[in-house]
PDB file of C-alpha atoms in Angstrom:
ATOM      1  CA  MET A 152      27.902  13.369  21.869  1.00  0.00           C
ATOM      2  CA  TYR A 153      25.208  12.076  20.683  1.00  0.00           C
ATOM      3  CA  GLN A 154      22.271  14.252  19.565  1.00  0.00           C
ATOM      4  CA  HIS A 155      19.868  12.221  16.970  1.00  0.00           C
ATOM      5  CA  VAL A 156      18.777   8.865  18.854  1.00  0.00           C
ATOM      6  CA  LEU A 157      15.987   6.201  17.476  1.00  0.00           C
ATOM      7  CA  VAL A 158      15.126   3.635  20.504  1.00  0.00           C
ATOM      8  CA  ALA A 159      13.289   0.939  18.955  1.00  0.00           C
ATOM      9  CA  ILE A 160       9.889   0.325  21.490  1.00  0.00           C
ATOM     10  CA  ASP A 161       8.215  -2.936  21.500  1.00  0.00           C
ATOM     11  CA  GLY A 162       7.043  -3.052  24.995  1.00  0.00           C
ATOM     12  CA  SER A 163       9.052  -5.687  26.606  1.00  0.00           C
ATOM     13  CA  ASP A 164      11.575  -5.279  29.395  1.00  0.00           C
ATOM     14  CA  HIS A 165      14.338  -4.824  27.414  1.00  0.00           C
ATOM     15  CA  SER A 166      12.811  -1.650  25.355  1.00  0.00           C
ATOM     16  CA  LYS A 167      11.880  -0.183  28.484  1.00  0.00           C
ATOM     17  CA  ARG A 168      15.900  -0.307  29.532  1.00  0.00           C
ATOM     18  CA  ALA A 169      16.686   0.860  26.083  1.00  0.00           C
ATOM     19  CA  ALA A 170      14.389   4.068  27.089  1.00  0.00           C
ATOM     20  CA  GLN A 171      16.437   4.792  30.075  1.00  0.00           C
ATOM     21  CA  HIS A 172      19.772   3.991  28.144  1.00  0.00           C
ATOM     22  CA  ALA A 173      19.157   6.155  25.793  1.00  0.00           C
ATOM     23  CA  LEU A 174      17.995   9.241  27.999  1.00  0.00           C
ATOM     24  CA  GLN A 175      21.076   8.838  30.584  1.00  0.00           C
ATOM     25  CA  LEU A 176      23.304   9.370  27.112  1.00  0.00           C
ATOM     26  CA  VAL A 177      21.000  12.359  26.237  1.00  0.00           C
ATOM     27  CA  GLU A 178      20.380  14.064  29.206  1.00  0.00           C
ATOM     28  CA  GLY A 179      22.224  17.243  29.921  1.00  0.00           C
ATOM     29  CA  ASN A 180      22.605  17.882  25.951  1.00  0.00           C
ATOM     30  CA  PRO A 181      20.304  20.298  24.668  1.00  0.00           C
ATOM     31  CA  ALA A 182      20.530  19.429  21.341  1.00  0.00           C
ATOM     32  CA  ALA A 183      19.684  15.659  21.245  1.00  0.00           C
ATOM     33  CA  GLU A 184      16.480  14.581  19.913  1.00  0.00           C
ATOM     34  CA  VAL A 185      15.134  11.153  20.784  1.00  0.00           C
ATOM     35  CA  ALA A 186      12.755   9.670  18.129  1.00  0.00           C
ATOM     36  CA  ILE A 187      10.646   6.409  19.683  1.00  0.00           C
ATOM     37  CA  VAL A 188      10.101   4.323  17.121  1.00  0.00           C
ATOM     38  CA  CYS A 189       7.089   1.680  17.020  1.00  0.00           C
ATOM     39  CA  ALA A 190       7.038  -0.635  14.653  1.00  0.00           C
ATOM     40  CA  VAL A 191       3.230  -1.929  13.812  1.00  0.00           C
ATOM     41  CA  ASP A 192       2.909  -5.160  11.182  1.00  0.00           C
ATOM     42  CA  TYR A 193      -0.898  -4.589  10.477  1.00  0.00           C
ATOM     43  CA  GLY A 194      -0.273  -8.403   8.680  1.00  0.00           C
ATOM     44  CA  LYS A 195       0.442  -9.443  12.039  1.00  0.00           C
ATOM     45  CA  SER A 196      -2.332  -7.442  13.153  1.00  0.00           C
ATOM     46  CA  GLU A 197      -5.527  -9.344  12.187  1.00  0.00           C
ATOM     47  CA  LYS A 198      -6.923 -10.228  15.125  1.00  0.00           C
ATOM     48  CA  GLU A 199      -6.846  -6.829  16.300  1.00  0.00           C
ATOM     49  CA  SER A 200      -9.019  -5.999  12.933  1.00  0.00           C
ATOM     50  CA  ASN A 201     -11.156  -9.279  12.951  1.00  0.00           C
ATOM     51  CA  ARG A 202     -12.035  -7.669  16.354  1.00  0.00           C
ATOM     52  CA  GLY A 203     -13.306  -4.667  14.657  1.00  0.00           C
ATOM     53  CA  LEU A 204     -10.612  -2.346  14.943  1.00  0.00           C
ATOM     54  CA  THR A 205      -9.552  -0.037  12.060  1.00  0.00           C
ATOM     55  CA  SER A 206      -5.980   1.101  11.014  1.00  0.00           C
ATOM     56  CA  GLU A 207      -6.815   4.088  12.648  1.00  0.00           C
ATOM     57  CA  GLN A 208      -7.562   2.861  15.829  1.00  0.00           C
ATOM     58  CA  ILE A 209      -4.775   0.558  15.779  1.00  0.00           C
ATOM     59  CA  ALA A 210      -2.602   3.872  14.845  1.00  0.00           C
ATOM     60  CA  SER A 211      -4.388   5.582  17.601  1.00  0.00           C
ATOM     61  CA  ALA A 212      -3.639   2.660  20.453  1.00  0.00           C
ATOM     62  CA  THR A 213      -0.338   2.816  19.369  1.00  0.00           C
ATOM     63  CA  ARG A 214       0.238   6.232  20.119  1.00  0.00           C
ATOM     64  CA  GLU A 215      -1.434   6.257  23.269  1.00  0.00           C
ATOM     65  CA  TYR A 216       0.842   3.271  24.198  1.00  0.00           C
ATOM     66  CA  LEU A 217       4.073   5.475  23.299  1.00  0.00           C
ATOM     67  CA  ALA A 218       3.205   8.238  25.298  1.00  0.00           C
ATOM     68  CA  PRO A 219       4.315   6.882  28.452  1.00  0.00           C
ATOM     69  CA  PHE A 220       7.509   6.675  26.496  1.00  0.00           C
ATOM     70  CA  GLU A 221       7.825  10.223  25.871  1.00  0.00           C
ATOM     71  CA  ASP A 222       7.026  10.966  29.534  1.00  0.00           C
ATOM     72  CA  ILE A 223      10.133   9.671  30.361  1.00  0.00           C
ATOM     73  CA  PHE A 224      11.645  12.426  28.150  1.00  0.00           C
ATOM     74  CA  HIS A 225       9.507  15.053  28.417  1.00  0.00           C
ATOM     75  CA  GLN A 226      10.422  15.041  32.824  1.00  0.00           C
ATOM     76  CA  ALA A 227      14.441  15.328  31.947  1.00  0.00           C
ATOM     77  CA  ASN A 228      13.620  18.246  29.842  1.00  0.00           C
ATOM     78  CA  VAL A 229      15.168  15.986  26.959  1.00  0.00           C
ATOM     79  CA  ARG A 230      13.162  16.365  22.758  1.00  0.00           C
ATOM     80  CA  VAL A 231      11.531  13.367  21.782  1.00  0.00           C
ATOM     81  CA  LYS A 232       9.144  12.404  19.109  1.00  0.00           C
ATOM     82  CA  SER A 233       7.426   9.240  17.933  1.00  0.00           C
ATOM     83  CA  VAL A 234       7.257   7.900  15.007  1.00  0.00           C
ATOM     84  CA  ILE A 235       4.825   4.600  13.886  1.00  0.00           C
ATOM     85  CA  ILE A 236       6.414   2.846  11.089  1.00  0.00           C
ATOM     86  CA  HIS A 237       4.629  -0.043   9.527  1.00  0.00           C
ATOM     87  CA  GLY A 238       6.098  -3.195   8.557  1.00  0.00           C
ATOM     88  CA  ALA A 239       7.967  -6.400  10.385  1.00  0.00           C
ATOM     89  CA  PRO A 240       9.741  -4.167  13.105  1.00  0.00           C
ATOM     90  CA  GLY A 241      13.288  -5.638  11.587  1.00  0.00           C
ATOM     91  CA  PRO A 242      13.117  -4.431   8.240  1.00  0.00           C
ATOM     92  CA  ALA A 243      11.082  -1.074   8.880  1.00  0.00           C
ATOM     93  CA  ILE A 244      13.626  -0.297  11.508  1.00  0.00           C
ATOM     94  CA  VAL A 245      16.356  -0.800   9.519  1.00  0.00           C
ATOM     95  CA  SER A 246      14.463   1.075   6.451  1.00  0.00           C
ATOM     96  CA  HIS A 247      13.380   4.039   8.744  1.00  0.00           C
ATOM     97  CA  ALA A 248      16.976   4.518  10.542  1.00  0.00           C
ATOM     98  CA  ASN A 249      18.762   4.387   7.020  1.00  0.00           C
ATOM     99  CA  GLU A 250      16.712   6.991   5.925  1.00  0.00           C
ATOM    100  CA  HIS A 251      17.578   9.560   8.718  1.00  0.00           C
ATOM    101  CA  PRO A 252      20.586  11.089  10.175  1.00  0.00           C
ATOM    102  CA  TYR A 253      20.875   9.042  13.694  1.00  0.00           C
ATOM    103  CA  ASP A 254      23.549   8.793  15.758  1.00  0.00           C
ATOM    104  CA  LEU A 255      22.827   6.233  17.253  1.00  0.00           C
ATOM    105  CA  VAL A 256      20.005   3.183  17.575  1.00  0.00           C
ATOM    106  CA  ILE A 257      19.111   1.526  20.763  1.00  0.00           C
ATOM    107  CA  ILE A 258      16.948  -1.834  21.158  1.00  0.00           C
ATOM    108  CA  GLY A 259      16.547  -4.164  23.276  1.00  0.00           C
ATOM    109  CA  SER A 260      16.976  -7.739  22.809  1.00  0.00           C
ATOM    110  CA  ARG A 261      14.011  -9.823  23.512  1.00  0.00           C
ATOM    111  CA  GLY A 262      16.850 -12.415  24.752  1.00  0.00           C
ATOM    112  CA  LEU A 263      15.937 -15.534  22.401  1.00  0.00           C
ATOM    113  CA  ASN A 264      17.471 -19.046  22.999  1.00  0.00           C
ATOM    114  CA  PRO A 265      20.429 -19.364  20.802  1.00  0.00           C
ATOM    115  CA  VAL A 266      17.963 -22.105  18.914  1.00  0.00           C
ATOM    116  CA  GLN A 267      15.837 -19.726  18.120  1.00  0.00           C
ATOM    117  CA  GLU A 268      17.977 -16.591  17.428  1.00  0.00           C
ATOM    118  CA  PHE A 269      19.640 -19.103  14.567  1.00  0.00           C
ATOM    119  CA  VAL A 270      17.052 -20.480  13.017  1.00  0.00           C
ATOM    120  CA  LEU A 271      14.325 -17.291  13.372  1.00  0.00           C
ATOM    121  CA  GLY A 272      16.850 -14.811  13.522  1.00  0.00           C
ATOM    122  CA  SER A 273      15.647 -11.684  16.045  1.00  0.00           C
ATOM    123  CA  VAL A 274      14.548  -8.207  15.576  1.00  0.00           C
ATOM    124  CA  SER A 275      17.870  -6.500  17.395  1.00  0.00           C
ATOM    125  CA  HIS A 276      20.181  -8.844  15.326  1.00  0.00           C
ATOM    126  CA  LYS A 277      18.358  -8.391  11.911  1.00  0.00           C
ATOM    127  CA  VAL A 278      18.701  -4.004  12.986  1.00  0.00           C
ATOM    128  CA  ALA A 279      22.762  -4.602  14.079  1.00  0.00           C
ATOM    129  CA  LYS A 280      23.641  -5.810  10.959  1.00  0.00           C
ATOM    130  CA  ARG A 281      21.681  -3.534   8.499  1.00  0.00           C
ATOM    131  CA  VAL A 282      21.805   0.129  10.033  1.00  0.00           C
ATOM    132  CA  LYS A 283      24.487   1.966   8.912  1.00  0.00           C
ATOM    133  CA  ALA A 284      24.819   3.879  12.568  1.00  0.00           C
ATOM    134  CA  PRO A 285      25.879   2.077  15.641  1.00  0.00           C
ATOM    135  CA  VAL A 286      23.639   0.125  17.817  1.00  0.00           C
ATOM    136  CA  LEU A 287      23.163  -0.336  20.981  1.00  0.00           C
ATOM    137  CA  VAL A 288      21.373  -3.796  22.290  1.00  0.00           C
ATOM    138  CA  ILE A 289      20.003  -3.690  25.462  1.00  0.00           C
ATOM    139  CA  LYS A 290      19.606  -6.512  27.630  1.00  0.00           C
TER     140      LYS A 290
END
């Protein structure tokens, strides 16, 4: 049974389904804890800083954004914590996951077409390829 589960959240429908799958896997296990992880790439957030938002305001908005995901687990009496990591999502999630003792990493697939995935790669592909723990990709 999984006790330490990381769920990567990016706001897509796939990541919402990933959270639901995580809940199904740990619900009823009093020892389980879910870490909801969201990567903030400040380099890509320049448009927010150009609108006058500071990095603290961006972090605060991210915490507010993660609150409904936390509620999903709180309502089911599952221990949950939110973790905001910094950097490009793929490498940041990989680094965080490999530095902690997660039993499972769950991430949504954005569903890129095969050409885009081949040329650009996807976050879920990078995570699945480089994380040491088992990875469940949700479509």
